[in-house]
Short mmCIF file of C-alpha atoms in Angstrom, two decimals:
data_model
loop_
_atom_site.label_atom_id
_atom_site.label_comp_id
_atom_site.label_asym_id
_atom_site.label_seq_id
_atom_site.Cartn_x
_atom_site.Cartn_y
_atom_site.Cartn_z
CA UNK A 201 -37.80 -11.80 68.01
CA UNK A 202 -36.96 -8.08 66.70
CA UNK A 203 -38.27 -5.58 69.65
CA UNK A 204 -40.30 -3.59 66.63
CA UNK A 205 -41.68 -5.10 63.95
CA UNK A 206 -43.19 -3.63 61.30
CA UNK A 207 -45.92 -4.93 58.32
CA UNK A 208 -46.35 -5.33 55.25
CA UNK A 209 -42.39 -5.02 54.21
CA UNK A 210 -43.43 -4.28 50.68
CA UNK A 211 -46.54 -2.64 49.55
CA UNK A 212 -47.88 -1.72 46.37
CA UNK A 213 -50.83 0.56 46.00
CA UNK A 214 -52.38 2.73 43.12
CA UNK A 215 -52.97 6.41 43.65
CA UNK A 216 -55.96 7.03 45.24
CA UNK A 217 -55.90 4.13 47.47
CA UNK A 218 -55.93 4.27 51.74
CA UNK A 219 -53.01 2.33 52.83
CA UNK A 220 -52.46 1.07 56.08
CA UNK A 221 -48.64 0.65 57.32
CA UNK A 222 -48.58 -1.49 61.29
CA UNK A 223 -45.96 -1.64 63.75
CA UNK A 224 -45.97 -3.43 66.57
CA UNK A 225 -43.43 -3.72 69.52
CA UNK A 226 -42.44 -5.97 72.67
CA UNK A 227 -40.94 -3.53 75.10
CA UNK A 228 -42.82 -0.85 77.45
CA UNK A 229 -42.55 2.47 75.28
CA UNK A 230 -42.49 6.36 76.60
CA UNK A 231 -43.38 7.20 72.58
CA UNK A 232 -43.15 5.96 69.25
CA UNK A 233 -42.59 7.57 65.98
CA UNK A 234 -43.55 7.21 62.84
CA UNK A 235 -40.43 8.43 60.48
CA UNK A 236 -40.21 8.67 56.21
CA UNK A 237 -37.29 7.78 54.65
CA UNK A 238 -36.91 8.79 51.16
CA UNK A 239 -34.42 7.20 48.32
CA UNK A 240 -31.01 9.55 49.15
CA UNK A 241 -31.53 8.87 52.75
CA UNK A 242 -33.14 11.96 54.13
CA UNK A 243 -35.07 10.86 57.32
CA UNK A 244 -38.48 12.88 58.28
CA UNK A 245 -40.42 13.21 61.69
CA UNK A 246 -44.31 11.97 60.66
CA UNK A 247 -45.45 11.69 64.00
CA UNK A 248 -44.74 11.39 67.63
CA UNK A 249 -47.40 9.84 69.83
CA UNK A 250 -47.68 7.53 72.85
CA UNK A 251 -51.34 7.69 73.15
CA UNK A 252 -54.60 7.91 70.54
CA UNK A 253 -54.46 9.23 67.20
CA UNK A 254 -52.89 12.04 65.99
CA UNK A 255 -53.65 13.44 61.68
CA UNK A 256 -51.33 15.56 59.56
CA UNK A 257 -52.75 16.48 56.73
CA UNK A 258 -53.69 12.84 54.86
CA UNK A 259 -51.35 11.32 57.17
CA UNK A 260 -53.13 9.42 60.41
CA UNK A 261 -51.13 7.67 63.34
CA UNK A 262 -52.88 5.82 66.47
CA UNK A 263 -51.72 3.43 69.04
CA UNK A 264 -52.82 1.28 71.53
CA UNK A 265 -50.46 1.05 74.08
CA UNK A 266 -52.30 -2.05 75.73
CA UNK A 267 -51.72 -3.84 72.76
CA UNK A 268 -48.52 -2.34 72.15
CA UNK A 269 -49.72 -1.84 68.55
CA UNK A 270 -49.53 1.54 65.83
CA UNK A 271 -50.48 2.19 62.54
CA UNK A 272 -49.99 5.09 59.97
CA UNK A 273 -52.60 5.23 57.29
CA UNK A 274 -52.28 7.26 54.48
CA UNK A 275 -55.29 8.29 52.70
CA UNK A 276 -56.17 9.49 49.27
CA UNK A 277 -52.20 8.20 48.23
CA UNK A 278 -49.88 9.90 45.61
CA UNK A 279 -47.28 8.72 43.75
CA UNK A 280 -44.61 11.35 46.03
CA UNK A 281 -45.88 9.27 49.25
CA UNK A 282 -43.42 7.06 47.69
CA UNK A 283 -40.76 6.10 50.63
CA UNK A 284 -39.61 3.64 53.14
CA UNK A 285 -41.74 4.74 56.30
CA UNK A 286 -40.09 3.56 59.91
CA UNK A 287 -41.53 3.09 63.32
CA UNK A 288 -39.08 3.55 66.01
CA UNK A 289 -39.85 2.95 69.60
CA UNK A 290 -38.38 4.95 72.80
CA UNK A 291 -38.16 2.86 75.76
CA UNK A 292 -39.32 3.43 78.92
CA UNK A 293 -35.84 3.18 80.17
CA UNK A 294 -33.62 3.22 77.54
CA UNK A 295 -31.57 6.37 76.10
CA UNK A 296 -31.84 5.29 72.43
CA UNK A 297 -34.82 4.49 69.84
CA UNK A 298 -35.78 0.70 68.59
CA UNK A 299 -36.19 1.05 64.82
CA UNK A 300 -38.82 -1.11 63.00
CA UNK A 301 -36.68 -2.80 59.56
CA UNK A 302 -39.03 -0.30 57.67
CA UNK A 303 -42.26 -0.52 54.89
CA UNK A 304 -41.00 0.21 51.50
CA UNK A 305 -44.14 1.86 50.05
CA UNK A 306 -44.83 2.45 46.20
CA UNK A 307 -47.39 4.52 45.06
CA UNK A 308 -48.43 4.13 41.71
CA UNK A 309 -49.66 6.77 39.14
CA UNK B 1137 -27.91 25.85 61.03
CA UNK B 1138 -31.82 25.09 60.03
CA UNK B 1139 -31.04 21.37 60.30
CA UNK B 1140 -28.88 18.69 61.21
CA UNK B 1141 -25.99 18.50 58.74
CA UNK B 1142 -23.77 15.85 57.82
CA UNK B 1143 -20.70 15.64 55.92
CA UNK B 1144 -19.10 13.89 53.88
CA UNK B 1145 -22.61 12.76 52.14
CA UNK B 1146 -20.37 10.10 50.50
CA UNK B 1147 -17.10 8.49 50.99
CA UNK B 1148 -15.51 6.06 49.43
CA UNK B 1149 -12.52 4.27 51.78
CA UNK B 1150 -10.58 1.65 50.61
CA UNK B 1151 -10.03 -1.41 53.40
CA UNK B 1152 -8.15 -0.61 56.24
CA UNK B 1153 -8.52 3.21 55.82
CA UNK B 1154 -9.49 5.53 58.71
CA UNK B 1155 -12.23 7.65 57.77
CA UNK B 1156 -13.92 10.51 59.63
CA UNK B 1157 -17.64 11.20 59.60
CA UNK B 1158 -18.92 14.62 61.06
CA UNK B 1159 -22.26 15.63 62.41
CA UNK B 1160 -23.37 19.39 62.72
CA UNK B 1161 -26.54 18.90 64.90
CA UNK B 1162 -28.91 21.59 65.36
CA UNK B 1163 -28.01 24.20 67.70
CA UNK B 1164 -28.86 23.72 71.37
CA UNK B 1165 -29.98 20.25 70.60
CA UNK B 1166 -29.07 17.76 74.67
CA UNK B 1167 -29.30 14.89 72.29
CA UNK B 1168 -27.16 13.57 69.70
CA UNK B 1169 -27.59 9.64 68.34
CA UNK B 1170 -25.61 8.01 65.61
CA UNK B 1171 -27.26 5.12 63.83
CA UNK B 1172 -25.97 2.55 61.06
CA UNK B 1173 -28.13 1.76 58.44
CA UNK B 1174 -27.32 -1.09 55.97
CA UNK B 1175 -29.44 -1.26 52.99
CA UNK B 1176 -32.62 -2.16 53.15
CA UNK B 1177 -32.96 -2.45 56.85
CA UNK B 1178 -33.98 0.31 59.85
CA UNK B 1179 -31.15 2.16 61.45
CA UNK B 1180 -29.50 0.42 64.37
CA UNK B 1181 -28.26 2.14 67.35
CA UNK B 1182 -24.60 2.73 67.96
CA UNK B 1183 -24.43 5.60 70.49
CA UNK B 1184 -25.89 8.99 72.29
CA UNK B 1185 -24.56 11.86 73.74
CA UNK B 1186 -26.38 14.10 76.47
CA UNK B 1187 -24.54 17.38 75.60
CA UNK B 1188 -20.57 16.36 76.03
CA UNK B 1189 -21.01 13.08 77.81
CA UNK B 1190 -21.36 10.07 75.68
CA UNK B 1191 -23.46 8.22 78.16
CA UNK B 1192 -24.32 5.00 75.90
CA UNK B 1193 -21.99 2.90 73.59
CA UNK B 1194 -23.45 -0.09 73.30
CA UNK B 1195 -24.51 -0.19 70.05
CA UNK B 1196 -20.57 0.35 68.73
CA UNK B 1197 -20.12 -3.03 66.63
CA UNK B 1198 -15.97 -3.45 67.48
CA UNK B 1199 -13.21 -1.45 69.26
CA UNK B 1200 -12.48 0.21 65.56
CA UNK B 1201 -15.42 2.59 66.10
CA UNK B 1202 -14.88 5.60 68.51
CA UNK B 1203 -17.51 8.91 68.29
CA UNK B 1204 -16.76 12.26 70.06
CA UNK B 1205 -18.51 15.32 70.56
CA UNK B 1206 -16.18 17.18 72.75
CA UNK B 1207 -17.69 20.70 73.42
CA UNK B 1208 -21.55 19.65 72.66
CA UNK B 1209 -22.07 19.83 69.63
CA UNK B 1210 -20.37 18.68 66.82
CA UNK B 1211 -19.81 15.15 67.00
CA UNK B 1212 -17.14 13.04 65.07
CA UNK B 1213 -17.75 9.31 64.26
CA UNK B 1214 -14.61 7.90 63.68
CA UNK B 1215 -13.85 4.31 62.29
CA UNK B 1216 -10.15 2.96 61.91
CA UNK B 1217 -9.08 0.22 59.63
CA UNK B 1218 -12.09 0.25 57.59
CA UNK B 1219 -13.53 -3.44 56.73
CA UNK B 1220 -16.01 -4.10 53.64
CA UNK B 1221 -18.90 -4.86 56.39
CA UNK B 1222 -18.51 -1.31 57.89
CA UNK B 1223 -20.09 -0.34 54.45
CA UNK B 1224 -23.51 1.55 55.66
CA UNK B 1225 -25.08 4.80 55.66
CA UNK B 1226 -24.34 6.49 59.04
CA UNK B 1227 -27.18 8.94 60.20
CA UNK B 1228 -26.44 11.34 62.98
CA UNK B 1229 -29.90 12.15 64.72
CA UNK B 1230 -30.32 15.34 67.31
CA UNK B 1231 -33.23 16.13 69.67
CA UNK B 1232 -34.51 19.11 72.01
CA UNK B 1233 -34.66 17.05 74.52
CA UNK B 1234 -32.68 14.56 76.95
CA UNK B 1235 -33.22 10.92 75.91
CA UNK B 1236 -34.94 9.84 78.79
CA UNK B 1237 -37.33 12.32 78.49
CA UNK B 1238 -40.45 11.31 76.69
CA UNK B 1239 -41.57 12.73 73.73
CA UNK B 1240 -38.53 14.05 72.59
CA UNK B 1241 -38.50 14.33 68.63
CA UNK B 1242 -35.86 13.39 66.35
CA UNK B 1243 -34.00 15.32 63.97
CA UNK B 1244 -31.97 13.25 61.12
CA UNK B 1245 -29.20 14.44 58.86
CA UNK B 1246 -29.21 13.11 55.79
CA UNK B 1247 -26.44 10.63 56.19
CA UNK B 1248 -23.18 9.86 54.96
CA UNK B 1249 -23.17 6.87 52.65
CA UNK B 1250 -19.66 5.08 53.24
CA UNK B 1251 -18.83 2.48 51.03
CA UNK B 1252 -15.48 0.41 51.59
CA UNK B 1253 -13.87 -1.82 48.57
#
């Protein structure tokens, strides 16, 4: 069993829609971050959070560290949210990040 | 520089080739992290360096891979007799902050795609 998981793999949505991207993980975290990952390869910093809820503009991330659950929802979606978005998970004891395999998001016009 | 910078952004080795991959991390970052990506799946770990000291190697697949960063801050991923598998995108990452430290966010270059026939 992968230490981070992350669902759906795939999603489809049209613009407008709220999507809903969860990670979940096995291992006692100090944070977890919610990373985009556009076509090219260029890597962004969404959020960083090891407790609640934190918003960025349409962009909301939470976790529940009892359940050792996170989501990112994106509301009001556009077409440029478009991108592979990654949770990675810091240990508690560990020196490097746990990556999730990734949600390949397409928004559609 | 603003960012973390990588270079090459591609190479293209042909197998058993030594190739060099180079990581400009932002200045006065502790933390440096390389990670291999193969497509379609999430970076995985290969190693991290507090300043100088490359404290973890674990994630180094085979004895071919070696990474430096000798003064603190450049780093140099270096992988020698170059095999189709080794065929990724390598991502150098850099934080503020010392690993262990919580809530210390990540900075990613934009990788360099390598690509071995």
């Amino acid at each position: 069993k992968n230490e981070v998981e992350q669902s759906p793999q795939n999603l489809t949505a049209q613009e407008g829609e709220f999507i809903t991207i969860n990670c979940s993980y096995s291992v006692g975290i100090s944070a977890l971050h919610w990373l985009q990952q556009h076509p090219g390869g260029g890597i962004v910093s969404l959020f960083m959070l090891s407790s609640g809820k934190k918003k960025h503009g349409r962009l909301i991330a939470t976790i529940n560290i009892q359940e050792k659950h996170s989501s990112l929802h994106i509301t009001a979606s556009h077409p440029r949210d478009s991108a592979v978005y990654i949770c990675a998970a810091h240990g508690l004891y560990g020196q490097n990040f746990v990556f999730g395999p990734g949600t390949r998001l397409s928004v559609l016009p | 520089g603003a960012g973390v910078s990588q270079s090459p952004r591609y190479k293209v080795a042909k197998r058993g080739q030594d190739v060099a991959l180079r990581c400009d991390p932002i200045s006065g970052h502790v933390s440096l992290f390389w990670y291999q990506q193969a497509l379609g799946q999430g970076p995985e770990f290969l190693t991290y360096f507090q300043n100088e000291a490359q404290l973890d190697k674990s994630g180094l697949p085979s004895d071919r891979f070696f990474a430096e960063r000798p003064e603190g801050s450049v780093s140099t991923l270096k992988i020698q007799r170059t095999q189709q598998e080794d065929s990724a995108v390598y991502l150098c990452a850099s934080s503020p902050r010392q690993a262990r430290e919580a809530g210390g966010e990540l900075f990613f270059g934009e990788g360099s795609r390598l690509t071995v026939l």
